[in-house]
mmCIF file of C-alpha atoms in Angstrom:
data_model
loop_
_atom_site.group_PDB
_atom_site.id
_atom_site.type_symbol
_atom_site.label_atom_id
_atom_site.label_comp_id
_atom_site.label_asym_id
_atom_site.label_seq_id
_atom_site.Cartn_x
_atom_site.Cartn_y
_atom_site.Cartn_z
ATOM 1 C CA MET A 30 69.048 130.014 93.513
ATOM 2 C CA ASN A 31 68.443 126.364 93.087
ATOM 3 C CA ILE A 32 69.597 123.440 93.981
ATOM 4 C CA LYS A 33 71.807 122.523 90.447
ATOM 5 C CA LYS A 34 73.456 126.492 90.614
ATOM 6 C CA SER A 35 74.335 126.034 94.199
ATOM 7 C CA VAL A 36 75.780 122.032 92.699
ATOM 8 C CA LEU A 37 77.726 124.044 89.934
ATOM 9 C CA ILE A 38 79.025 127.428 92.479
ATOM 10 C CA ILE A 39 80.554 124.136 95.294
ATOM 11 C CA ALA A 40 81.926 121.976 92.427
ATOM 12 C CA PHE A 41 83.737 125.706 91.109
ATOM 13 C CA ILE A 42 84.178 126.545 94.271
ATOM 14 C CA GLY A 43 86.457 122.717 94.671
ATOM 15 C CA LEU A 44 87.776 122.861 92.050
ATOM 16 C CA SER A 45 89.470 126.377 92.615
ATOM 17 C CA PHE A 46 90.692 125.298 95.775
ATOM 18 C CA SER A 47 92.261 121.925 94.685
ATOM 19 C CA ASN A 48 93.495 124.225 91.580
ATOM 20 C CA LEU A 49 94.778 126.267 93.984
ATOM 21 C CA ASN A 50 95.968 123.267 95.774
ATOM 22 C CA ALA A 51 98.546 122.259 92.594
ATOM 23 C CA GLN A 52 99.663 124.876 92.142
ATOM 24 C CA GLY A 53 101.815 124.974 95.307
ATOM 25 C CA LEU A 54 102.228 121.998 95.849
ATOM 26 C CA LEU A 55 104.087 122.291 92.495
ATOM 27 C CA GLN A 56 106.106 125.315 93.135
ATOM 28 C CA LYS A 57 107.250 123.207 96.669
ATOM 29 C CA ALA A 58 108.576 120.361 94.003
ATOM 30 C CA LYS A 59 110.495 122.637 92.882
ATOM 31 C CA SER A 60 111.871 124.355 95.235
ATOM 32 C CA GLY A 61 112.592 121.205 96.286
ATOM 33 C CA ASN A 62 110.506 119.864 98.611
ATOM 34 C CA VAL A 63 111.007 116.240 98.709
ATOM 35 C CA ARG A 64 107.903 115.492 100.766
ATOM 36 C CA SER A 65 104.701 117.765 97.634
ATOM 37 C CA MET A 66 107.394 115.575 95.629
ATOM 38 C CA TYR A 67 105.422 112.585 96.423
ATOM 39 C CA GLU A 68 102.413 114.060 96.870
ATOM 40 C CA LEU A 69 101.712 115.904 93.687
ATOM 41 C CA ALA A 70 102.611 112.959 91.782
ATOM 42 C CA ASN A 71 100.423 110.606 93.755
ATOM 43 C CA GLN A 72 97.889 113.965 91.955
ATOM 44 C CA TYR A 73 98.894 113.337 88.493
ATOM 45 C CA TYR A 74 98.677 110.216 89.037
ATOM 46 C CA SER A 75 95.316 109.578 90.278
ATOM 47 C CA GLY A 76 93.693 112.971 88.098
ATOM 48 C CA ILE A 77 93.243 114.238 91.536
ATOM 49 C CA GLY A 78 93.377 118.319 90.943
ATOM 50 C CA MET A 79 93.904 119.168 87.252
ATOM 51 C CA LEU A 80 94.751 116.095 84.354
ATOM 52 C CA GLN A 81 96.135 112.616 84.684
ATOM 53 C CA SER A 82 99.138 111.996 83.426
ATOM 54 C CA TYR A 83 101.199 109.221 84.283
ATOM 55 C CA LYS A 84 104.217 110.342 82.343
ATOM 56 C CA ASP A 85 104.847 113.064 85.174
ATOM 57 C CA ALA A 86 104.052 111.481 87.339
ATOM 58 C CA PHE A 87 107.307 109.311 86.556
ATOM 59 C CA ILE A 88 108.935 112.104 86.756
ATOM 60 C CA TRP A 89 108.265 113.700 91.050
ATOM 61 C CA TYR A 90 107.979 110.237 91.803
ATOM 62 C CA LYS A 91 111.261 109.230 90.374
ATOM 63 C CA GLN A 92 112.737 112.808 91.452
ATOM 64 C CA ALA A 93 110.831 112.116 95.099
ATOM 65 C CA ALA A 94 112.619 108.564 95.191
ATOM 66 C CA ASP A 95 116.453 109.528 94.555
ATOM 67 C CA ARG A 96 116.498 112.180 96.808
ATOM 68 C CA ASN A 97 115.352 108.493 99.498
ATOM 69 C CA ASN A 98 111.216 108.652 99.649
ATOM 70 C CA VAL A 99 110.091 104.954 99.944
ATOM 71 C CA GLU A 100 107.422 105.463 98.445
ATOM 72 C CA SER A 101 108.133 107.143 95.323
ATOM 73 C CA GLN A 102 110.745 104.566 95.670
ATOM 74 C CA TYR A 103 107.787 102.104 95.530
ATOM 75 C CA LYS A 104 106.178 104.130 93.496
ATOM 76 C CA THR A 105 108.602 104.632 90.685
ATOM 77 C CA ALA A 106 110.021 100.752 90.886
ATOM 78 C CA TYR A 107 105.975 99.581 89.483
ATOM 79 C CA MET A 108 106.032 102.488 86.906
ATOM 80 C CA TYR A 109 108.339 100.860 86.137
ATOM 81 C CA GLU A 110 107.646 97.425 86.997
ATOM 82 C CA ASN A 111 104.193 98.288 85.158
ATOM 83 C CA GLY A 112 105.345 101.176 81.682
ATOM 84 C CA LEU A 113 103.479 103.689 83.191
ATOM 85 C CA GLY A 114 104.864 107.119 82.561
ATOM 86 C CA VAL A 115 107.247 105.079 81.418
ATOM 87 C CA THR A 116 108.929 102.420 78.829
ATOM 88 C CA GLN A 117 108.787 99.045 80.733
ATOM 89 C CA ASN A 118 112.870 97.994 82.529
ATOM 90 C CA LEU A 119 112.597 95.633 85.293
ATOM 91 C CA THR A 120 115.857 96.210 86.536
ATOM 92 C CA ASN A 121 115.252 99.545 87.237
ATOM 93 C CA ALA A 122 111.779 98.538 89.133
ATOM 94 C CA PHE A 123 113.776 95.706 91.272
ATOM 95 C CA ASN A 124 116.691 98.240 91.853
ATOM 96 C CA TYR A 125 114.127 101.126 93.165
ATOM 97 C CA TYR A 126 112.009 98.110 95.294
ATOM 98 C CA GLN A 127 115.500 96.527 96.049
ATOM 99 C CA ARG A 128 116.033 100.373 97.820
ATOM 100 C CA ALA A 129 113.014 101.125 99.230
ATOM 101 C CA ALA A 130 112.320 97.056 100.650
ATOM 102 C CA GLU A 131 115.589 97.395 102.772
ATOM 103 C CA ARG A 132 114.064 100.599 104.926
ATOM 104 C CA GLY A 133 110.704 98.702 105.395
ATOM 105 C CA ASN A 134 108.629 99.027 103.369
ATOM 106 C CA GLU A 135 106.897 96.154 103.181
ATOM 107 C CA LYS A 136 105.322 96.151 99.439
ATOM 108 C CA SER A 137 108.299 96.164 97.939
ATOM 109 C CA GLN A 138 110.201 93.508 100.173
ATOM 110 C CA ILE A 139 107.523 90.891 99.100
ATOM 111 C CA LYS A 140 107.851 92.536 95.298
ATOM 112 C CA VAL A 141 112.011 91.642 96.048
ATOM 113 C CA ALA A 142 111.247 88.388 97.503
ATOM 114 C CA THR A 143 109.160 86.967 93.700
ATOM 115 C CA MET A 144 111.324 88.829 91.919
ATOM 116 C CA TYR A 145 114.657 87.217 93.199
ATOM 117 C CA ASP A 146 112.247 83.928 92.761
ATOM 118 C CA ASP A 147 112.238 84.113 89.893
ATOM 119 C CA GLY A 148 114.208 86.240 88.051
ATOM 120 C CA ILE A 149 112.406 89.436 87.251
ATOM 121 C CA GLY A 150 115.027 92.392 86.928
ATOM 122 C CA THR A 151 117.803 90.227 88.645
ATOM 123 C CA SER A 152 120.111 87.336 88.645
ATOM 124 C CA LYS A 153 117.256 84.712 90.133
ATOM 125 C CA SER A 154 118.373 83.454 93.711
ATOM 126 C CA LEU A 155 116.332 81.106 95.610
ATOM 127 C CA ALA A 156 118.591 82.194 98.864
ATOM 128 C CA ARG A 157 117.969 85.471 99.010
ATOM 129 C CA ALA A 158 114.595 85.058 97.282
ATOM 130 C CA MET A 159 113.852 83.279 100.416
ATOM 131 C CA VAL A 160 116.055 85.361 103.062
ATOM 132 C CA TRP A 161 112.619 88.640 102.579
ATOM 133 C CA TYR A 162 109.981 86.131 102.502
ATOM 134 C CA ARG A 163 111.131 84.406 105.669
ATOM 135 C CA LEU A 164 111.216 88.047 106.660
ATOM 136 C CA CYS A 165 107.086 88.210 104.864
ATOM 137 C CA ALA A 166 105.864 85.102 106.711
ATOM 138 C CA GLU A 167 107.268 85.948 110.108
ATOM 139 C CA ARG A 168 104.472 89.286 109.489
ATOM 140 C CA ASN A 169 101.819 86.877 108.145
ATOM 141 C CA GLU A 170 102.060 87.688 104.200
ATOM 142 C CA VAL A 171 100.467 84.423 102.932
ATOM 143 C CA PHE A 172 102.138 84.288 99.828
ATOM 144 C CA ALA A 173 104.944 83.476 101.649
ATOM 145 C CA GLN A 174 104.243 80.968 103.853
ATOM 146 C CA ARG A 175 103.490 79.417 100.742
ATOM 147 C CA ARG A 176 106.129 79.243 99.221
ATOM 148 C CA LEU A 177 108.571 78.488 102.061
ATOM 149 C CA GLY A 178 106.138 75.623 103.369
ATOM 150 C CA ASP A 179 107.621 75.103 98.498
ATOM 151 C CA MET A 180 110.890 75.467 99.489
ATOM 152 C CA TYR A 181 110.779 73.320 102.628
ATOM 153 C CA LEU A 182 109.518 70.321 100.826
ATOM 154 C CA GLU A 183 110.986 70.870 97.647
ATOM 155 C CA GLY A 184 114.958 70.766 99.171
ATOM 156 C CA ASN A 185 115.450 73.716 97.583
ATOM 157 C CA PRO A 186 117.808 75.810 97.436
ATOM 158 C CA VAL A 187 118.446 74.283 101.200
ATOM 159 C CA GLU A 188 117.810 71.136 103.313
ATOM 160 C CA GLN A 189 114.109 69.542 102.811
ATOM 161 C CA ASN A 190 112.920 69.398 105.490
ATOM 162 C CA LEU A 191 108.890 67.971 105.820
ATOM 163 C CA GLN A 192 108.198 69.467 109.468
ATOM 164 C CA GLU A 193 108.837 72.610 108.709
ATOM 165 C CA ALA A 194 107.335 72.382 105.846
ATOM 166 C CA ALA A 195 104.178 71.839 107.245
ATOM 167 C CA TYR A 196 104.650 74.548 109.953
ATOM 168 C CA TRP A 197 104.516 77.397 106.927
ATOM 169 C CA TYR A 198 101.605 75.591 105.439
ATOM 170 C CA GLU A 199 99.836 75.403 108.027
ATOM 171 C CA LYS A 200 100.575 78.940 109.173
ATOM 172 C CA ALA A 201 98.889 79.949 105.293
ATOM 173 C CA ILE A 202 95.708 78.011 105.487
ATOM 174 C CA LYS A 203 94.931 79.555 108.005
ATOM 175 C CA GLN A 204 94.443 82.293 105.630
ATOM 176 C CA ASN A 205 92.666 79.187 103.971
ATOM 177 C CA ASP A 206 95.775 79.511 101.464
ATOM 178 C CA THR A 207 93.734 76.694 99.045
ATOM 179 C CA PRO A 208 97.539 75.836 97.780
ATOM 180 C CA SER A 209 98.979 75.300 100.911
ATOM 181 C CA MET A 210 96.443 73.467 101.609
ATOM 182 C CA ALA A 211 96.604 70.335 99.163
ATOM 183 C CA CYS A 212 101.183 70.881 100.184
ATOM 184 C CA LEU A 213 99.723 69.962 103.902
ATOM 185 C CA ALA A 214 97.195 66.685 102.345
ATOM 186 C CA TYR A 215 100.681 65.532 100.087
ATOM 187 C CA ILE A 216 102.848 65.995 103.798
ATOM 188 C CA LEU A 217 100.138 63.382 105.966
ATOM 189 C CA SER A 218 99.736 60.609 103.316
ATOM 190 C CA CYS A 219 103.035 60.344 101.167
ATOM 191 C CA GLY A 220 106.062 62.301 103.848
ATOM 192 C CA GLN A 221 108.014 59.308 105.283
ATOM 193 C CA SER A 222 109.070 62.413 107.915
ATOM 194 C CA VAL A 223 105.888 63.310 109.090
ATOM 195 C CA LYS A 224 103.706 60.320 111.069
ATOM 196 C CA PRO A 225 100.625 60.114 108.155
ATOM 197 C CA ASN A 226 97.473 62.167 108.521
ATOM 198 C CA TYR A 227 95.086 60.131 105.819
ATOM 199 C CA GLU A 228 91.564 61.755 107.613
ATOM 200 C CA ARG A 229 93.335 65.277 108.183
ATOM 201 C CA ALA A 230 94.986 65.403 104.920
ATOM 202 C CA LEU A 231 91.314 64.197 103.089
ATOM 203 C CA GLN A 232 89.830 66.692 105.120
ATOM 204 C CA LEU A 233 92.061 69.116 103.164
ATOM 205 C CA LEU A 234 91.722 67.255 100.502
ATOM 206 C CA GLN A 235 88.653 69.404 99.090
ATOM 207 C CA ILE A 236 88.555 72.651 98.498
ATOM 208 C CA PRO A 237 91.776 71.948 96.159
ATOM 209 C CA LEU A 238 90.416 68.986 94.727
ATOM 210 C CA ALA A 239 87.382 71.303 93.948
ATOM 211 C CA ASN A 240 89.332 74.312 92.428
ATOM 212 C CA HIS A 241 91.159 71.606 89.848
ATOM 213 C CA ASP A 242 94.617 72.161 91.605
ATOM 214 C CA PRO A 243 97.346 69.052 90.043
ATOM 215 C CA MET A 244 98.547 68.821 94.189
ATOM 216 C CA ALA A 245 95.154 67.818 95.652
ATOM 217 C CA GLN A 246 94.865 65.572 92.750
ATOM 218 C CA PHE A 247 98.302 63.987 92.559
ATOM 219 C CA THR A 248 97.518 63.255 96.272
ATOM 220 C CA TYR A 249 94.198 62.463 96.182
ATOM 221 C CA ALA A 250 96.650 59.289 93.958
ATOM 222 C CA GLU A 251 98.145 58.580 95.940
ATOM 223 C CA LEU A 252 95.493 57.684 98.520
ATOM 224 C CA LEU A 253 93.265 55.769 96.016
ATOM 225 C CA TYR A 254 95.575 53.930 94.549
ATOM 226 C CA ALA A 255 97.394 52.464 97.954
ATOM 227 C CA GLY A 256 94.133 53.019 99.472
ATOM 228 C CA ASN A 257 95.443 54.701 101.652
ATOM 229 C CA GLY A 258 91.947 56.589 103.990
ATOM 230 C CA VAL A 259 89.332 55.346 100.842
ATOM 231 C CA ALA A 260 89.472 52.108 99.539
ATOM 232 C CA LYS A 261 92.186 51.357 97.198
ATOM 233 C CA ASP A 262 90.282 52.266 94.008
ATOM 234 C CA GLN A 263 93.807 52.428 91.056
ATOM 235 C CA GLN A 264 91.867 52.996 87.763
ATOM 236 C CA GLN A 265 89.893 55.990 89.916
ATOM 237 C CA ALA A 266 94.748 56.896 90.570
ATOM 238 C CA MET A 267 95.367 56.837 87.422
ATOM 239 C CA LYS A 268 92.013 59.484 86.934
ATOM 240 C CA TYR A 269 93.770 60.972 88.546
ATOM 241 C CA TYR A 270 97.143 61.443 88.250
ATOM 242 C CA ASN A 271 96.661 61.956 84.573
ATOM 243 C CA LEU A 272 94.847 64.869 85.643
ATOM 244 C CA ALA A 273 98.086 66.312 87.456
ATOM 245 C CA GLY A 274 100.490 65.600 84.916
ATOM 246 C CA GLU A 275 98.587 67.698 82.239
ATOM 247 C CA GLN A 276 99.004 70.019 84.797
ATOM 248 C CA GLY A 277 102.593 69.612 84.592
ATOM 249 C CA LEU A 278 102.724 68.490 87.145
ATOM 250 C CA SER A 279 106.374 65.745 87.700
ATOM 251 C CA LEU A 280 105.450 63.818 90.800
ATOM 252 C CA ALA A 281 102.395 63.044 88.878
ATOM 253 C CA LYS A 282 104.469 62.877 85.286
ATOM 254 C CA GLU A 283 106.159 59.687 87.413
ATOM 255 C CA MET A 284 103.317 57.410 87.832
ATOM 256 C CA ASN A 285 101.834 58.203 83.908
ATOM 257 C CA ALA A 286 105.626 56.242 82.646
ATOM 258 C CA ILE A 287 104.788 54.079 85.409
ATOM 259 C CA ASP A 288 101.705 53.792 83.928
ATOM 260 C CA ARG A 289 102.410 53.228 79.933
ATOM 261 C CA TYR A 290 106.392 51.428 81.194
ATOM 262 C CA ASN A 291 103.558 48.217 82.888
ATOM 263 C CA LYS A 292 100.581 48.336 80.339
ATOM 264 C CA TYR A 293 102.728 49.595 76.615
ATOM 265 C CA ASN A 294 106.317 48.694 78.036
ATOM 266 C CA ASP A 295 107.650 51.771 76.787
ATOM 267 C CA PHE A 296 110.266 53.649 78.715
ATOM 268 C CA ASN A 297 110.819 56.615 76.736
ATOM 269 C CA GLY A 298 107.739 58.996 79.114
ATOM 270 C CA PHE A 299 110.450 57.810 82.074
ATOM 271 C CA LEU A 300 113.345 59.877 78.887
ATOM 272 C CA THR A 301 111.413 63.227 79.691
ATOM 273 C CA LEU A 302 111.806 62.740 83.722
ATOM 274 C CA ASP A 303 114.309 64.139 85.918
ATOM 275 C CA SER A 304 115.162 60.195 88.487
ATOM 276 C CA SER A 305 116.318 62.414 90.898
ATOM 277 C CA LYS A 306 112.603 63.704 91.910
ATOM 278 C CA PHE A 307 111.464 60.021 91.630
ATOM 279 C CA THR A 308 109.197 59.710 94.828
ATOM 280 C CA HIS A 309 108.655 55.797 93.749
ATOM 281 C CA ALA A 310 109.873 52.555 93.948
ATOM 282 C CA GLU A 311 108.824 51.360 91.117
ATOM 283 C CA SER A 312 110.336 54.526 88.906
ATOM 284 C CA TRP A 313 113.999 53.347 90.087
ATOM 285 C CA LEU A 314 113.396 49.094 89.835
ATOM 286 C CA ILE A 315 112.211 50.033 86.487
ATOM 287 C CA LEU A 316 115.307 52.069 85.587
ATOM 288 C CA ALA A 317 117.508 49.482 87.546
ATOM 289 C CA LYS A 318 116.494 46.977 85.192
ATOM 290 C CA GLU A 319 117.546 49.076 82.231
ATOM 291 C CA TYR A 320 120.567 49.253 82.494
ATOM 292 C CA GLU A 321 120.880 45.775 83.347
ATOM 293 C CA GLN A 322 119.532 44.568 80.332
ATOM 294 C CA GLY A 323 120.817 47.839 77.962
ATOM 295 C CA ILE A 324 117.752 47.872 76.089
ATOM 296 C CA TYR A 325 115.859 51.443 76.846
ATOM 297 C CA LEU A 326 119.301 52.481 78.477
ATOM 298 C CA LYS A 327 123.121 51.937 77.945
ATOM 299 C CA LYS A 328 124.137 48.514 79.899
ATOM 300 C CA ASN A 329 125.067 50.318 83.089
ATOM 301 C CA ARG A 330 125.940 48.171 86.618
ATOM 302 C CA LYS A 331 127.273 50.343 88.831
ATOM 303 C CA GLU A 332 123.341 52.589 88.156
ATOM 304 C CA ALA A 333 121.934 49.573 88.054
ATOM 305 C CA GLU A 334 122.665 48.548 91.597
ATOM 306 C CA LYS A 335 122.169 51.968 92.739
ATOM 307 C CA CYS A 336 118.519 52.166 91.557
ATOM 308 C CA TYR A 337 117.795 48.735 92.944
ATOM 309 C CA ARG A 338 119.290 49.909 96.230
ATOM 310 C CA ARG A 339 117.330 53.158 96.156
ATOM 311 C CA ALA A 340 114.537 51.090 94.821
ATOM 312 C CA ALA A 341 115.028 49.041 98.782
ATOM 313 C CA GLU A 342 115.586 52.235 100.042
ATOM 314 C CA LEU A 343 111.147 52.872 99.399
ATOM 315 C CA GLY A 344 111.123 49.301 100.392
ATOM 316 C CA ASN A 345 110.513 47.630 97.307
ATOM 317 C CA ILE A 346 110.028 43.845 98.416
ATOM 318 C CA GLU A 347 111.477 42.816 94.733
ATOM 319 C CA ALA A 348 115.028 45.002 94.599
ATOM 320 C CA ILE A 349 115.206 43.883 98.595
ATOM 321 C CA ASN A 350 116.446 40.698 97.463
ATOM 322 C CA HIS A 351 117.617 40.549 94.217
ATOM 323 C CA LEU A 352 120.201 42.328 95.708
ATOM 324 C CA SER A 353 120.696 39.942 98.829
ATOM 325 C CA VAL A 354 121.020 37.824 95.569
ATOM 326 C CA MET A 355 123.593 40.367 94.398
ATOM 327 C CA GLU A 356 125.292 40.523 97.122
ATOM 328 C CA GLY A 357 125.587 36.465 97.613
ATOM 329 C CA ILE A 358 126.822 36.377 94.313
ATOM 330 C CA ARG A 359 129.416 38.782 95.165
ATOM 331 C CA LEU A 360 130.528 36.706 98.776
ATOM 332 C CA ASN A 361 131.306 33.526 96.629
ATOM 333 C CA LYS A 362 133.274 35.246 93.928
ATOM 334 C CA LYS A 363 135.590 36.560 97.165
ATOM 335 C CA ARG A 364 135.454 32.574 98.632
ATOM 336 C CA LYS A 365 136.351 31.157 96.331
#
């Protein structure tokens, strides 16, 4: 017997066994055996022992999922999410992911977290996302660690806590997560409640800067602008602010607005920004003056004073002096 015939015979025997196995699974599945339903669905999904069919795979995964087979709940969710063998339905996908997540399926737990985070297939809820992210982060899921860091850094849905943010970013960095490197560098160079470490910040920025990460570009710009850890170079700083702003980073857009205001007296850049997220004293000083003068904003003395106080809290000397003058005027009026 030549080699070619031997190979064909072996292949035929293998195929025969596969078909017998598939038929056996089909009979068991039809009789209600949940494990057989799942294994049969796997064969339809991958095409092992039979023709590949997402439609048939979905039918059997769903039957097993509805009988509480956790692996099938994950696969049913995945197929609903991606429209494989069934019309895409993100609500159904979320529901099956959640059922599997509650029974400990790790891949479903991170999906539930991200779907709550993005409001996909369910109402957006950062608080619920955070619960699931924490569960995933504690078993060393790198994306979950980063997102916990982001939530503590941004102060949403919890109070801002830079120490806690740094803790989770450090965890993610151990797994070489580049965005976490940029965010930790920001905390170490710009965070008011964390002791600055410009040397480590610069080290952390090397890889994310090479990857054009917007937070890294912004943080490097901050270091250049203030001359912290590097030679002061405000022209180069503005280059990096612009690069970060072009990628949509609101922190950078604030500095771009300040630059345009100082150069061209153009206030329009501030009108598109959320002032509650301003981090620079100069932004608050500009707002204070505009509320006081009523050129671009309607005159509002209370808002002006509030903005002067915010600028003063961030160390702006002009705002501090202005508040002192205002306080002196009040005292004189009381004496009279």
